[in-house]
GROMACS .gro file of C-alpha atoms in nm:
model
  208
    1UNK     CA    1   0.455  -0.504   4.286
    2UNK     CA    2   0.730  -0.375   4.650
    3UNK     CA    3   0.718  -0.553   5.000
    4UNK     CA    4   0.422  -0.409   5.102
    5UNK     CA    5   0.211  -0.550   4.827
    6UNK     CA    6   0.375  -0.831   4.836
    7UNK     CA    7   0.289  -0.872   5.225
    8UNK     CA    8  -0.068  -0.845   5.134
    9UNK     CA    9   0.035  -1.111   4.882
   10UNK     CA   10   0.101  -1.369   5.103
   11UNK     CA   11  -0.207  -1.272   5.332
   12UNK     CA   12  -0.416  -1.377   5.072
   13UNK     CA   13  -0.266  -1.693   4.956
   14UNK     CA   14  -0.234  -1.807   5.303
   15UNK     CA   15  -0.589  -1.720   5.322
   16UNK     CA   16  -0.596  -1.968   4.987
   17UNK     CA   17  -0.363  -2.227   5.135
   18UNK     CA   18  -0.443  -2.248   5.488
   19UNK     CA   19  -0.178  -2.548   5.529
   20UNK     CA   20   0.095  -2.357   5.331
   21UNK     CA   21   0.386  -2.214   5.578
   22UNK     CA   22   0.469  -1.828   5.592
   23UNK     CA   23   0.766  -1.653   5.760
   24UNK     CA   24   0.858  -1.283   5.817
   25UNK     CA   25   1.114  -1.281   5.514
   26UNK     CA   26   0.815  -1.437   5.262
   27UNK     CA   27   0.703  -1.127   5.158
   28UNK     CA   28   1.068  -1.000   5.080
   29UNK     CA   29   1.147  -1.327   4.877
   30UNK     CA   30   0.778  -1.290   4.688
   31UNK     CA   31   0.848  -0.953   4.638
   32UNK     CA   32   1.180  -0.988   4.461
   33UNK     CA   33   1.012  -1.279   4.235
   34UNK     CA   34   0.715  -1.098   4.153
   35UNK     CA   35   0.829  -0.742   4.152
   36UNK     CA   36   0.768  -0.731   3.719
   37UNK     CA   37   0.412  -0.780   3.790
   38UNK     CA   38   0.077  -0.603   3.992
   39UNK     CA   39  -0.091  -0.701   4.285
   40UNK     CA   40  -0.376  -0.704   4.060
   41UNK     CA   41  -0.271  -0.968   3.878
   42UNK     CA   42  -0.053  -1.204   4.117
   43UNK     CA   43  -0.406  -1.226   4.343
   44UNK     CA   44  -0.573  -1.356   4.033
   45UNK     CA   45  -0.336  -1.567   3.913
   46UNK     CA   46  -0.274  -1.690   4.291
   47UNK     CA   47  -0.639  -1.800   4.336
   48UNK     CA   48  -0.642  -1.960   3.962
   49UNK     CA   49  -0.328  -2.191   4.071
   50UNK     CA   50  -0.494  -2.223   4.474
   51UNK     CA   51  -0.815  -2.408   4.244
   52UNK     CA   52  -0.569  -2.647   4.117
   53UNK     CA   53  -0.332  -2.757   4.461
   54UNK     CA   54  -0.296  -2.671   4.782
   55UNK     CA   55   0.010  -2.493   4.812
   56UNK     CA   56   0.102  -2.195   4.560
   57UNK     CA   57   0.481  -2.133   4.489
   58UNK     CA   58   0.553  -1.783   4.352
   59UNK     CA   59   0.694  -1.887   4.027
   60UNK     CA   60   0.378  -2.066   3.978
   61UNK     CA   61   0.221  -1.724   4.033
   62UNK     CA   62   0.429  -1.550   3.771
   63UNK     CA   63   0.385  -1.844   3.510
   64UNK     CA   64  -0.008  -1.830   3.534
   65UNK     CA   65   0.058  -1.461   3.543
   66UNK     CA   66   0.201  -1.528   3.177
   67UNK     CA   67  -0.119  -1.691   3.101
   68UNK     CA   68  -0.345  -1.487   3.236
   69UNK     CA   69  -0.232  -1.186   3.018
   70UNK     CA   70  -0.224  -1.415   2.702
   71UNK     CA   71  -0.564  -1.503   2.727
   72UNK     CA   72  -0.679  -1.112   2.730
   73UNK     CA   73  -0.466  -1.001   2.449
   74UNK     CA   74  -0.554  -1.286   2.224
   75UNK     CA   75  -0.798  -1.075   2.041
   76UNK     CA   76  -0.643  -0.728   2.084
   77UNK     CA   77  -0.728  -0.460   1.816
   78UNK     CA   78  -0.545  -0.140   1.807
   79UNK     CA   79  -0.775   0.118   1.835
   80UNK     CA   80  -0.587   0.446   1.684
   81UNK     CA   81  -0.705   0.750   1.899
   82UNK     CA   82  -0.851   1.059   1.714
   83UNK     CA   83  -0.616   1.255   1.494
   84UNK     CA   84  -0.307   0.971   1.519
   85UNK     CA   85  -0.006   0.968   1.339
   86UNK     CA   86   0.313   0.773   1.253
   87UNK     CA   87   0.527   0.932   1.473
   88UNK     CA   88   0.247   0.829   1.760
   89UNK     CA   89   0.165   0.480   1.680
   90UNK     CA   90   0.425   0.252   1.847
   91UNK     CA   91   0.400   0.389   2.151
   92UNK     CA   92  -0.001   0.434   2.193
   93UNK     CA   93   0.001   0.053   2.012
   94UNK     CA   94   0.255  -0.067   2.316
   95UNK     CA   95   0.044   0.168   2.560
   96UNK     CA   96  -0.293  -0.021   2.462
   97UNK     CA   97  -0.131  -0.395   2.469
   98UNK     CA   98  -0.026  -0.318   2.810
   99UNK     CA   99  -0.342  -0.181   2.944
  100UNK     CA  100  -0.521  -0.467   2.775
  101UNK     CA  101  -0.299  -0.707   2.957
  102UNK     CA  102  -0.330  -0.535   3.252
  103UNK     CA  103  -0.731  -0.580   3.238
  104UNK     CA  104  -0.815  -0.233   3.085
  105UNK     CA  105  -0.927  -0.301   2.745
  106UNK     CA  106  -0.962   0.029   2.506
  107UNK     CA  107  -1.309   0.120   2.440
  108UNK     CA  108  -1.363   0.102   2.096
  109UNK     CA  109  -1.410   0.388   1.887
  110UNK     CA  110  -1.694   0.424   1.678
  111UNK     CA  111  -1.615   0.578   1.323
  112UNK     CA  112  -1.838   0.709   1.119
  113UNK     CA  113  -1.953   0.450   0.814
  114UNK     CA  114  -1.914   0.524   0.439
  115UNK     CA  115  -2.243   0.686   0.340
  116UNK     CA  116  -2.414   0.385   0.140
  117UNK     CA  117  -2.543   0.400  -0.198
  118UNK     CA  118  -2.778   0.290  -0.446
  119UNK     CA  119  -2.714  -0.080  -0.550
  120UNK     CA  120  -2.808   0.068  -0.899
  121UNK     CA  121  -2.564   0.322  -0.889
  122UNK     CA  122  -2.270   0.121  -0.783
  123UNK     CA  123  -2.301  -0.120  -1.034
  124UNK     CA  124  -2.326   0.169  -1.332
  125UNK     CA  125  -2.046   0.326  -1.179
  126UNK     CA  126  -1.829   0.031  -1.146
  127UNK     CA  127  -1.938  -0.085  -1.531
  128UNK     CA  128  -1.852   0.296  -1.626
  129UNK     CA  129  -1.510   0.185  -1.520
  130UNK     CA  130  -1.439  -0.115  -1.724
  131UNK     CA  131  -1.301  -0.052  -2.086
  132UNK     CA  132  -1.547  -0.120  -2.352
  133UNK     CA  133  -1.426  -0.420  -2.623
  134UNK     CA  134  -1.351  -0.267  -2.957
  135UNK     CA  135  -1.657  -0.345  -3.209
  136UNK     CA  136  -1.441  -0.526  -3.444
  137UNK     CA  137  -1.157  -0.737  -3.430
  138UNK     CA  138  -0.757  -0.577  -3.525
  139UNK     CA  139  -0.601  -0.699  -3.826
  140UNK     CA  140  -0.368  -0.963  -3.726
  141UNK     CA  141  -0.015  -0.950  -3.834
  142UNK     CA  142   0.086  -1.285  -4.068
  143UNK     CA  143   0.343  -1.405  -3.867
  144UNK     CA  144   0.686  -1.410  -4.145
  145UNK     CA  145   0.969  -1.608  -4.174
  146UNK     CA  146   1.327  -1.542  -4.282
  147UNK     CA  147   1.401  -1.664  -4.596
  148UNK     CA  148   1.243  -1.885  -4.849
  149UNK     CA  149   1.038  -2.053  -4.627
  150UNK     CA  150   0.859  -1.776  -4.488
  151UNK     CA  151   0.607  -1.800  -4.828
  152UNK     CA  152   0.426  -2.054  -4.943
  153UNK     CA  153   0.635  -2.207  -5.294
  154UNK     CA  154   0.508  -2.181  -5.609
  155UNK     CA  155   0.615  -2.535  -5.725
  156UNK     CA  156   0.523  -2.766  -5.524
  157UNK     CA  157   0.273  -2.557  -5.325
  158UNK     CA  158   0.501  -2.626  -4.979
  159UNK     CA  159   0.362  -2.474  -4.712
  160UNK     CA  160   0.501  -2.170  -4.545
  161UNK     CA  161   0.756  -2.288  -4.292
  162UNK     CA  162   0.774  -2.646  -4.437
  163UNK     CA  163   1.042  -2.746  -4.722
  164UNK     CA  164   1.020  -2.807  -5.083
  165UNK     CA  165   0.948  -3.177  -5.216
  166UNK     CA  166   1.046  -3.356  -5.544
  167UNK     CA  167   0.788  -3.500  -5.756
  168UNK     CA  168   0.828  -3.804  -5.563
  169UNK     CA  169   0.782  -3.651  -5.248
  170UNK     CA  170   1.126  -3.626  -5.089
  171UNK     CA  171   1.272  -3.295  -4.931
  172UNK     CA  172   1.448  -3.076  -5.164
  173UNK     CA  173   1.622  -2.755  -5.141
  174UNK     CA  174   1.348  -2.416  -5.213
  175UNK     CA  175   1.263  -2.436  -5.591
  176UNK     CA  176   1.399  -2.148  -5.770
  177UNK     CA  177   1.014  -1.959  -5.787
  178UNK     CA  178   1.023  -1.989  -5.401
  179UNK     CA  179   1.334  -1.836  -5.386
  180UNK     CA  180   1.314  -1.584  -5.638
  181UNK     CA  181   0.977  -1.456  -5.453
  182UNK     CA  182   1.174  -1.437  -5.113
  183UNK     CA  183   1.399  -1.213  -5.240
  184UNK     CA  184   1.151  -1.004  -5.441
  185UNK     CA  185   1.305  -1.102  -5.771
  186UNK     CA  186   1.069  -1.165  -6.076
  187UNK     CA  187   1.068  -1.551  -6.145
  188UNK     CA  188   1.147  -1.689  -6.516
  189UNK     CA  189   1.066  -2.047  -6.563
  190UNK     CA  190   1.210  -2.020  -6.933
  191UNK     CA  191   1.563  -1.923  -6.739
  192UNK     CA  192   1.519  -2.182  -6.475
  193UNK     CA  193   1.488  -2.470  -6.753
  194UNK     CA  194   1.766  -2.363  -6.973
  195UNK     CA  195   2.014  -2.351  -6.629
  196UNK     CA  196   1.865  -2.704  -6.546
  197UNK     CA  197   1.931  -2.845  -6.889
  198UNK     CA  198   2.337  -2.689  -6.915
  199UNK     CA  199   2.401  -2.856  -6.563
  200UNK     CA  200   2.221  -3.195  -6.695
  201UNK     CA  201   2.438  -3.152  -7.007
  202UNK     CA  202   2.757  -3.048  -6.790
  203UNK     CA  203   2.688  -3.304  -6.595
  204UNK     CA  204   2.656  -3.577  -6.909
  205UNK     CA  205   3.028  -3.440  -7.051
  206UNK     CA  206   3.228  -3.558  -6.705
  207UNK     CA  207   3.101  -3.866  -6.665
  208UNK     CA  208   3.150  -3.936  -7.062
   0.00000   0.00000   0.00000
């Protein structure tokens, strides 16, 4: 807004507020305060302020212009022109936003809609894109634990992962048969029984 436009605005405000006083310096002062705004926005803002109070100050006009532009741009949507590319996006966006704030909303560009497809054809295309489950379940590799506990005990039948037990139900070290199975050895019950007898005889001799 320049001094000439500010003079027009002052006459307009004086018509809205007959009791408000102006002198020859008022247009220049208002031009300094409202230099960033257009005359059209200032007139609309002054009219809105004058509906609420008998006097209108230039600062109140500036505040009302901010509200007015916010109302115009609250639902702003960028409309890219045909052939618009990224290098032009920021400049075009700012230009459209400024024009909308000035009260000049850009026209909505009609874009061709996507061709309609029959529902059955659309459903079939979606179904074809979904992988089909296998006709049979894939074999599941059993989980094995390392060492003797990775096998069922042939002697006390302790399950995989569970410790071996004595005849009285107490936990004990893995049986010889379980150790042999874990290390791929052939279990010899007679040899195990002989080792047990030798151990018992040795213990008896030590305690005698």
